[in-house]
Amino acid sequence: MKFVEILAGNTSKIHHHYYQYIGSRKVRKTWWRKLLILWVAFGTLVSLWFFWYLRSQAMEKRKETLANMCDERARMLQDQFNVSMNHVQAMSILISTFHHGKKPSAIDQETFAKYTERTAFERPLTSGVAYAVRVLHSEREQFEKQQGWTIKKMTPVNKDEYNPEELEPSPIQQEYAPVIFAQDTVAHVISLDMMSGKEDRENVLRARALGKGVLTAPFGLIKSNRLGVILTFAVYKRDLPSNATPEERIQATDGYLGGVFDIESLVEKLLQQLASKQTIYVNVFDTTNISNPISMYGTNVSDTGLHHVSPLNFGDPSRKHEMRCRFKQKQPWQILAISTSFGIFVITLLVGHIFHATVNRIAKVEDDYHEMSELKRRAEAADVAKSQFLATVSHEIRTPMNGVLGMLDMLMDTILDVTQQDYVRTAQASGKALVSLINAVLDQAKIESGKLELEAVHFDLRAILDDVLSLFSGKSQEKGLELAVYISEKVPETLIGDPGRFRQIITNLMGNSIKFTEKGHIFVTVHLVEEVMESIGVETEPSSKDTLSGLDVADRNRSWEGFRTTSQMVGLSESITLIVSVEDTGVGIPLEAQSRIFTPFMQVGPSISRIHGGTGIGLSISKCLVNLMNGEIGFNSIPRVGSTFTFTAVFSNGCSNPNEQQINSWSKSEFRGMQAIIVDPRPVRAEVSRYHMQRLGMHVEIVPNLTNTFSMLSNGSKAVHMILIEEEVWDKDLSSSALFVYKLRTVDHKIPWKLFLLANSIGGSRGISCPPVITKPLRVSMLAASLQRAMGGNKSNAKNGEIPKLSLSKLLVGRKILVVDDNNVNLRVAAGALKKYGAEVVCADSGRKAISLLKPPHTFDACFMDIQMPEMDGFEATRTIREMEYNVNNLIQHGKLFDT
C-alpha cells in the first residue's frame, strides 16, 4: 500500500505539471489514453522480467543444491575408497613381512581369514581381500603338491552354477598367480589363477611394474556376477630399494594382494547413510574410454532437466571415474515468481485505475493548490512582517533600556547615601532582568525563523567558565551551596566556536540548578567525548562518598544514554567534541513533567513561576543552540535527589601545536613550581581544588586528614610552600585544628609555609587560630589574587576573592572620540562612559554629520557608530567613510596629494 501511495503522489505531481504547462481546464483525453496504455505495457514488461529473473534465481539455487549434494556423495565415496586402499596397501606390507619374510610362514588361511574379518571395518568399501602368490611354471608341480589342489583357470559363472571342483586347470604359461589366502566372503577364489583372467592379468602386470595400487575396468565378479573392480598391490621382497626400476620390481615380486569392490552394493550402502538420498539419482561411471563409458552404478532415468558431474579419483591415474547426479523430480512451479509477477501486473492495473481517476479530479486539485499557494504566500508575508517587527522592537526596546541602565550606572558613580544606592541597585537588577527576558524572547524568535547563526572565533573555555562561576558565586554563597567546575586536562586551552552561545547554554543550566537547589552542590564537568565513552564500561553507580558535597546525585551516565555512538559523535581529526555535565542536588524533575522539559514556555508546574520565576524557554533555547553546535542534550533527574543535564558540542581546535594545549596565561605565574598540600577527605572535591591549583603551575598532593598532613610535613622529605585545608576538616574539631597549627610551629622547615582555609563563605566561628580564608567557588584569577595577598605580593585593600581593579581614570586621556547615534539618551550614556576614562568626546546624531566630521584630514582617534539610524544607517555611513579614505590614500600614493 505504501508503494501505491508513493505512485499516486507522483501521479498527482505529473498531473499538476501537465496542467501548468499544457492547459488547466481541458484535458486531452487521447494523450491520457496513450499514456495509460504505455503505463500498462510497461507494467506488463516489468512483471514478465520479474518472472524471468526470479525463475532464473530459483534455477541457479537448484543447480547449486544439486552440485552440493553430488559433490558431497562423491567426496564421501572417494574418502572411504582411499581409506580402504590405504589399509589394503598396509596388508601387502604385512604379508611381505610375516609370510615371505619368516621361515616358516606366520600366516595361513585361517589366520588370514580371521584377521581380514576383524579388520573389515577399516576397509568400508571392500567386499573381500585375497592374496595370490607368484608361481613360475617350473615351480607349479611342486606348488600344487604342497597346497593339495590344482591351479584353476578363472571363469566367470552364475552364482547358482558355481562349483570350484568343476573349474578347468589353468593353462600352461610362464608364470601363475594362484590365490592362497582369502577373506571368508571371497573364499571361493582360492586356487584361482589371477593370471588367467584378462582384467586381472593386466591389473597384476601393471601393479608390479608401477609399485602402486591399480584398478581393473568394471567386470562381472566370479560367482555373484555383479559388476565390480579389483584393487591390486604387488607384494615385494623386503630388501627392494625405494627407487627400483620396473624390471627390478618384477624380479622382486613375491605375490599380489587384491581388494574386491562390489560397486553396486557399496555405493548403495554409502547412500543409505544420507538422509536426502531419495531426492536425487546417482550414477557412477568408468570414463577411461570417454567415447564408451562403463556404468558402474545406477539406472537409466528420464531427463529431469538438471544434471551435475563430480569427478572421482580412486588413486589410479590410468583409470578415470565420475559421478553423475540428477533430481528425481522435475523443477516445481515457481510460485514466488508467478505470484510476484502477477502482483506487479495487478499493481500496474491498480495504479492505472488511480491514474485515470486522478485525471477527473485535477481541476479540483488545481483549485485547491492555488488556494493553498495564496495562503502560503500570506503566511510567508506574515512571517517576514513578524521578523521585521521583532527586529524593530528589539532595537526600540533595547535603546531606552540601555539608556536606563547606562544612566543608572552613571548615577552609581555619584555621591549617594545607602538608601539611594539600594534603590539604584534594585533598578539595575530589574533592568538587567528585563533585558535578559527580551534577549531570550528574541533568541526564541530567531530560532523559530531559522536565522540564528553561530560565530567561529578563538576563545578560552576555562576563562568563560570562570566568568560564569563569578556570575553565580554570590547566590551560591547565600544558599551555602558548593559550586565547582572541573575541566579535563585533555581539553585544549583554546577552541574555535561561538563563546557567547556556549556561555548562554552553561548559564541557563547553572541558573536552573541554582534556582532549584537549596542544599548540597552544583558541579560542572567538561571532558572530551572520547574520555567519557572509554570509561562507560568501568564506571559504576555513584555513591554519596564520590560526590562533591556527599549527597546522592542522579547518575550522569543515564543522561547521555540516547546520544549517538562515539564514531558518529567524533568528527574530523581537527574537531573537538566536548561533553559537558551540570550536576545538582536540587528538588529534581517530576516524572510526569520530564517529557516536556524542552518545550518552549512550558514549566514543571504552575507554581514554579510564582515561587522561582522564569519564563520556561531557557532549556528550549539551550537545546536549539546545542543542535546548532552539532551536539545533543539529555538529562537524568530523580525527584528529591537532583538532576544531571549533559550536552555535547563540536568545536575546532584553536591550538596549532598540540604542545601548546597546556600553556595558559598563568603558566609563568609566580606560583609555578611551588608545592602545595590540600587536606580534604572527599576525592571529588579535592580533585577540583587540585585542578585550580595546577592551573597556576603548582604541584599538589591530596591528604585526607590533618594527622597524615602533619606526618608528611614532619618527615621533611618535600619542601611545602602552602597548605589548604577544607572547611569541613577544620570545623570538625576546632581544638584538633588549633593543636595542628600549634604543632606546625614546632616543626623545623627551611621554607615557611602558608596555611589557608577553603570555605563557601567568609563568615562563621572558626576559632582564634583560623588561617586566611579563600572563598569558593574557586576561580584561577580569584585564587591567584588571594594567594598573592597572603604571600605579600599584593598590598591593595581589595575585597577577598576579587581581582584589584586598575586605575583606568586616565586610560583615554588625550584621545578624541566621535560617538554617532540618533538617540540623545544613548549619546549621553556613551559620552559619559568615555569621559570617565579621560577621553574628549564629540557627538553626532546622524550618519551624514559623521561623514562631514570624518572627512580627511581629521583629528579623531576612534568612532563609535550606531547601526540603525534614519536617512543613512551605520553601514552606509561607514562604507562612505572608507571610500573617502581609500581615495585619499590613492592620491597620496600617486603623489597628487601630500600626506599631512
PDB file of N, CA, C and O in Angstrom, residues 685-725:
ATOM      1  N   ARG A 685      35.927  16.598  45.518  1.00  0.00           N
ATOM      2  CA  ARG A 685      36.168  17.996  45.889  1.00  0.00           C
ATOM      3  C   ARG A 685      37.659  18.299  45.896  1.00  0.00           C
ATOM      4  O   ARG A 685      38.096  19.381  45.477  1.00  0.00           O
ATOM      5  N   ALA A 686      38.470  17.340  46.361  1.00  0.00           N
ATOM      6  CA  ALA A 686      39.924  17.547  46.378  1.00  0.00           C
ATOM      7  C   ALA A 686      40.475  17.661  44.962  1.00  0.00           C
ATOM      8  O   ALA A 686      41.373  18.461  44.690  1.00  0.00           O
ATOM      9  N   GLU A 687      39.929  16.875  44.029  1.00  0.00           N
ATOM     10  CA  GLU A 687      40.396  16.947  42.639  1.00  0.00           C
ATOM     11  C   GLU A 687      40.051  18.302  42.018  1.00  0.00           C
ATOM     12  O   GLU A 687      40.813  18.833  41.214  1.00  0.00           O
ATOM     13  N   VAL A 688      38.899  18.860  42.384  1.00  0.00           N
ATOM     14  CA  VAL A 688      38.541  20.186  41.872  1.00  0.00           C
ATOM     15  C   VAL A 688      39.532  21.235  42.377  1.00  0.00           C
ATOM     16  O   VAL A 688      40.015  22.087  41.621  1.00  0.00           O
ATOM     17  N   SER A 689      39.870  21.167  43.666  1.00  0.00           N
ATOM     18  CA  SER A 689      40.847  22.114  44.213  1.00  0.00           C
ATOM     19  C   SER A 689      42.207  21.920  43.560  1.00  0.00           C
ATOM     20  O   SER A 689      42.891  22.891  43.222  1.00  0.00           O
ATOM     21  N   ARG A 690      42.605  20.666  43.362  1.00  0.00           N
ATOM     22  CA  ARG A 690      43.889  20.394  42.704  1.00  0.00           C
ATOM     23  C   ARG A 690      43.901  20.966  41.293  1.00  0.00           C
ATOM     24  O   ARG A 690      44.904  21.516  40.836  1.00  0.00           O
ATOM     25  N   TYR A 691      42.765  20.823  40.569  1.00  0.00           N
ATOM     26  CA  TYR A 691      42.668  21.324  39.195  1.00  0.00           C
ATOM     27  C   TYR A 691      42.965  22.824  39.131  1.00  0.00           C
ATOM     28  O   TYR A 691      43.733  23.285  38.289  1.00  0.00           O
ATOM     29  N   HIS A 692      42.363  23.600  40.046  1.00  0.00           N
ATOM     30  CA  HIS A 692      42.577  25.049  40.014  1.00  0.00           C
ATOM     31  C   HIS A 692      43.992  25.406  40.453  1.00  0.00           C
ATOM     32  O   HIS A 692      44.588  26.360  39.923  1.00  0.00           O
ATOM     33  N   MET A 693      44.562  24.675  41.424  1.00  0.00           N
ATOM     34  CA  MET A 693      45.938  24.953  41.855  1.00  0.00           C
ATOM     35  C   MET A 693      46.929  24.634  40.742  1.00  0.00           C
ATOM     36  O   MET A 693      47.907  25.355  40.514  1.00  0.00           O
ATOM     37  N   GLN A 694      46.686  23.534  40.029  1.00  0.00           N
ATOM     38  CA  GLN A 694      47.590  23.155  38.941  1.00  0.00           C
ATOM     39  C   GLN A 694      47.536  24.147  37.790  1.00  0.00           C
ATOM     40  O   GLN A 694      48.499  24.262  37.033  1.00  0.00           O
ATOM     41  N   ARG A 695      46.428  24.844  37.638  1.00  0.00           N
ATOM     42  CA  ARG A 695      46.355  25.874  36.590  1.00  0.00           C
ATOM     43  C   ARG A 695      47.346  27.008  36.862  1.00  0.00           C
ATOM     44  O   ARG A 695      47.734  27.719  35.937  1.00  0.00           O
ATOM     45  N   LEU A 696      47.734  27.178  38.126  1.00  0.00           N
ATOM     46  CA  LEU A 696      48.742  28.178  38.477  1.00  0.00           C
ATOM     47  C   LEU A 696      50.154  27.631  38.377  1.00  0.00           C
ATOM     48  O   LEU A 696      51.111  28.322  38.725  1.00  0.00           O
ATOM     49  N   GLY A 697      50.291  26.383  37.925  1.00  0.00           N
ATOM     50  CA  GLY A 697      51.616  25.792  37.753  1.00  0.00           C
ATOM     51  C   GLY A 697      52.157  25.140  39.009  1.00  0.00           C
ATOM     52  O   GLY A 697      53.362  24.867  39.089  1.00  0.00           O
ATOM     53  N   MET A 698      51.322  24.869  40.002  1.00  0.00           N
ATOM     54  CA  MET A 698      51.782  24.313  41.267  1.00  0.00           C
ATOM     55  C   MET A 698      51.683  22.790  41.242  1.00  0.00           C
ATOM     56  O   MET A 698      50.892  22.201  40.511  1.00  0.00           O
ATOM     57  N   HIS A 699      52.537  22.151  42.074  1.00  0.00           N
ATOM     58  CA  HIS A 699      52.487  20.704  42.284  1.00  0.00           C
ATOM     59  C   HIS A 699      51.675  20.439  43.536  1.00  0.00           C
ATOM     60  O   HIS A 699      51.968  20.996  44.607  1.00  0.00           O
ATOM     61  N   VAL A 700      50.661  19.607  43.420  1.00  0.00           N
ATOM     62  CA  VAL A 700      49.684  19.454  44.500  1.00  0.00           C
ATOM     63  C   VAL A 700      49.607  17.986  44.915  1.00  0.00           C
ATOM     64  O   VAL A 700      49.607  17.088  44.068  1.00  0.00           O
ATOM     65  N   GLU A 701      49.534  17.785  46.247  1.00  0.00           N
ATOM     66  CA  GLU A 701      49.266  16.470  46.808  1.00  0.00           C
ATOM     67  C   GLU A 701      48.021  16.558  47.670  1.00  0.00           C
ATOM     68  O   GLU A 701      47.773  17.584  48.320  1.00  0.00           O
ATOM     69  N   ILE A 702      47.242  15.471  47.680  1.00  0.00           N
ATOM     70  CA  ILE A 702      45.986  15.423  48.428  1.00  0.00           C
ATOM     71  C   ILE A 702      46.156  14.515  49.636  1.00  0.00           C
ATOM     72  O   ILE A 702      46.638  13.378  49.510  1.00  0.00           O
ATOM     73  N   VAL A 703      45.764  15.030  50.809  1.00  0.00           N
ATOM     74  CA  VAL A 703      45.845  14.266  52.062  1.00  0.00           C
ATOM     75  C   VAL A 703      44.459  14.294  52.695  1.00  0.00           C
ATOM     76  O   VAL A 703      43.801  15.338  52.726  1.00  0.00           O
ATOM     77  N   PRO A 704      43.975  13.157  53.253  1.00  0.00           N
ATOM     78  CA  PRO A 704      42.590  13.116  53.737  1.00  0.00           C
ATOM     79  C   PRO A 704      42.357  13.776  55.094  1.00  0.00           C
ATOM     80  O   PRO A 704      41.237  14.141  55.412  1.00  0.00           O
ATOM     81  N   ASN A 705      43.406  13.917  55.940  1.00  0.00           N
ATOM     82  CA  ASN A 705      43.167  14.467  57.281  1.00  0.00           C
ATOM     83  C   ASN A 705      44.407  15.201  57.771  1.00  0.00           C
ATOM     84  O   ASN A 705      45.491  15.129  57.175  1.00  0.00           O
ATOM     85  N   LEU A 706      44.263  15.872  58.917  1.00  0.00           N
ATOM     86  CA  LEU A 706      45.353  16.678  59.472  1.00  0.00           C
ATOM     87  C   LEU A 706      46.465  15.809  60.034  1.00  0.00           C
ATOM     88  O   LEU A 706      47.639  16.193  59.989  1.00  0.00           O
ATOM     89  N   THR A 707      46.122  14.650  60.542  1.00  0.00           N
ATOM     90  CA  THR A 707      47.146  13.753  61.110  1.00  0.00           C
ATOM     91  C   THR A 707      48.137  13.327  60.043  1.00  0.00           C
ATOM     92  O   THR A 707      49.361  13.394  60.230  1.00  0.00           O
ATOM     93  N   ASN A 708      47.636  12.882  58.920  1.00  0.00           N
ATOM     94  CA  ASN A 708      48.525  12.478  57.825  1.00  0.00           C
ATOM     95  C   ASN A 708      49.318  13.662  57.299  1.00  0.00           C
ATOM     96  O   ASN A 708      50.479  13.517  56.894  1.00  0.00           O
ATOM     97  N   THR A 709      48.691  14.841  57.320  1.00  0.00           N
ATOM     98  CA  THR A 709      49.399  16.041  56.851  1.00  0.00           C
ATOM     99  C   THR A 709      50.594  16.347  57.753  1.00  0.00           C
ATOM    100  O   THR A 709      51.701  16.633  57.270  1.00  0.00           O
ATOM    101  N   PHE A 710      50.377  16.283  59.053  1.00  0.00           N
ATOM    102  CA  PHE A 710      51.480  16.570  59.982  1.00  0.00           C
ATOM    103  C   PHE A 710      52.597  15.537  59.843  1.00  0.00           C
ATOM    104  O   PHE A 710      53.779  15.880  59.893  1.00  0.00           O
ATOM    105  N   SER A 711      52.222  14.259  59.618  1.00  0.00           N
ATOM    106  CA  SER A 711      53.241  13.226  59.432  1.00  0.00           C
ATOM    107  C   SER A 711      54.084  13.509  58.202  1.00  0.00           C
ATOM    108  O   SER A 711      55.300  13.357  58.202  1.00  0.00           O
ATOM    109  N   MET A 712      53.433  13.925  57.133  1.00  0.00           N
ATOM    110  CA  MET A 712      54.159  14.220  55.887  1.00  0.00           C
ATOM    111  C   MET A 712      55.101  15.411  56.093  1.00  0.00           C
ATOM    112  O   MET A 712      56.251  15.391  55.644  1.00  0.00           O
ATOM    113  N   LEU A 713      54.621  16.443  56.795  1.00  0.00           N
ATOM    114  CA  LEU A 713      55.456  17.628  56.993  1.00  0.00           C
ATOM    115  C   LEU A 713      56.611  17.353  57.953  1.00  0.00           C
ATOM    116  O   LEU A 713      57.714  17.879  57.776  1.00  0.00           O
ATOM    117  N   SER A 714      56.371  16.547  58.983  1.00  0.00           N
ATOM    118  CA  SER A 714      57.428  16.275  59.950  1.00  0.00           C
ATOM    119  C   SER A 714      58.540  15.431  59.348  1.00  0.00           C
ATOM    120  O   SER A 714      59.684  15.491  59.810  1.00  0.00           O
ATOM    121  N   ASN A 715      58.220  14.633  58.320  1.00  0.00           N
ATOM    122  CA  ASN A 715      59.281  13.854  57.655  1.00  0.00           C
ATOM    123  C   ASN A 715      60.256  14.762  56.939  1.00  0.00           C
ATOM    124  O   ASN A 715      61.442  14.440  56.804  1.00  0.00           O
ATOM    125  N   GLY A 716      59.753  15.880  56.435  1.00  0.00           N
ATOM    126  CA  GLY A 716      60.627  16.854  55.781  1.00  0.00           C
ATOM    127  C   GLY A 716      61.186  16.394  54.460  1.00  0.00           C
ATOM    128  O   GLY A 716      62.206  16.889  53.997  1.00  0.00           O
ATOM    129  N   SER A 717      60.532  15.406  53.799  1.00  0.00           N
ATOM    130  CA  SER A 717      61.064  14.894  52.541  1.00  0.00           C
ATOM    131  C   SER A 717      60.839  15.863  51.386  1.00  0.00           C
ATOM    132  O   SER A 717      61.588  15.870  50.414  1.00  0.00           O
ATOM    133  N   LYS A 718      59.800  16.693  51.503  1.00  0.00           N
ATOM    134  CA  LYS A 718      59.499  17.642  50.434  1.00  0.00           C
ATOM    135  C   LYS A 718      59.353  19.042  51.009  1.00  0.00           C
ATOM    136  O   LYS A 718      58.894  19.223  52.137  1.00  0.00           O
ATOM    137  N   ALA A 719      59.736  20.027  50.201  1.00  0.00           N
ATOM    138  CA  ALA A 719      59.571  21.422  50.601  1.00  0.00           C
ATOM    139  C   ALA A 719      58.166  21.862  50.228  1.00  0.00           C
ATOM    140  O   ALA A 719      57.802  21.863  49.059  1.00  0.00           O
ATOM    141  N   VAL A 720      57.356  22.198  51.222  1.00  0.00           N
ATOM    142  CA  VAL A 720      55.963  22.576  51.004  1.00  0.00           C
ATOM    143  C   VAL A 720      55.829  24.083  51.218  1.00  0.00           C
ATOM    144  O   VAL A 720      56.300  24.623  52.226  1.00  0.00           O
ATOM    145  N   HIS A 721      55.156  24.764  50.266  1.00  0.00           N
ATOM    146  CA  HIS A 721      55.008  26.207  50.353  1.00  0.00           C
ATOM    147  C   HIS A 721      53.678  26.611  50.988  1.00  0.00           C
ATOM    148  O   HIS A 721      53.605  27.656  51.624  1.00  0.00           O
ATOM    149  N   MET A 722      52.632  25.820  50.785  1.00  0.00           N
ATOM    150  CA  MET A 722      51.341  26.207  51.339  1.00  0.00           C
ATOM    151  C   MET A 722      50.493  24.981  51.603  1.00  0.00           C
ATOM    152  O   MET A 722      50.656  23.934  50.965  1.00  0.00           O
ATOM    153  N   ILE A 723      49.572  25.125  52.569  1.00  0.00           N
ATOM    154  CA  ILE A 723      48.653  24.065  52.951  1.00  0.00           C
ATOM    155  C   ILE A 723      47.246  24.641  52.884  1.00  0.00           C
ATOM    156  O   ILE A 723      46.958  25.679  53.485  1.00  0.00           O
ATOM    157  N   LEU A 724      46.343  23.973  52.148  1.00  0.00           N
ATOM    158  CA  LEU A 724      44.962  24.408  52.009  1.00  0.00           C
ATOM    159  C   LEU A 724      44.063  23.374  52.670  1.00  0.00           C
ATOM    160  O   LEU A 724      44.046  22.206  52.254  1.00  0.00           O
ATOM    161  N   ILE A 725      43.344  23.807  53.709  1.00  0.00           N
ATOM    162  CA  ILE A 725      42.520  22.891  54.500  1.00  0.00           C
ATOM    163  C   ILE A 725      41.054  23.156  54.176  1.00  0.00           C
ATOM    164  O   ILE A 725      40.588  24.309  54.192  1.00  0.00           O
TER     165      ILE A 725
END
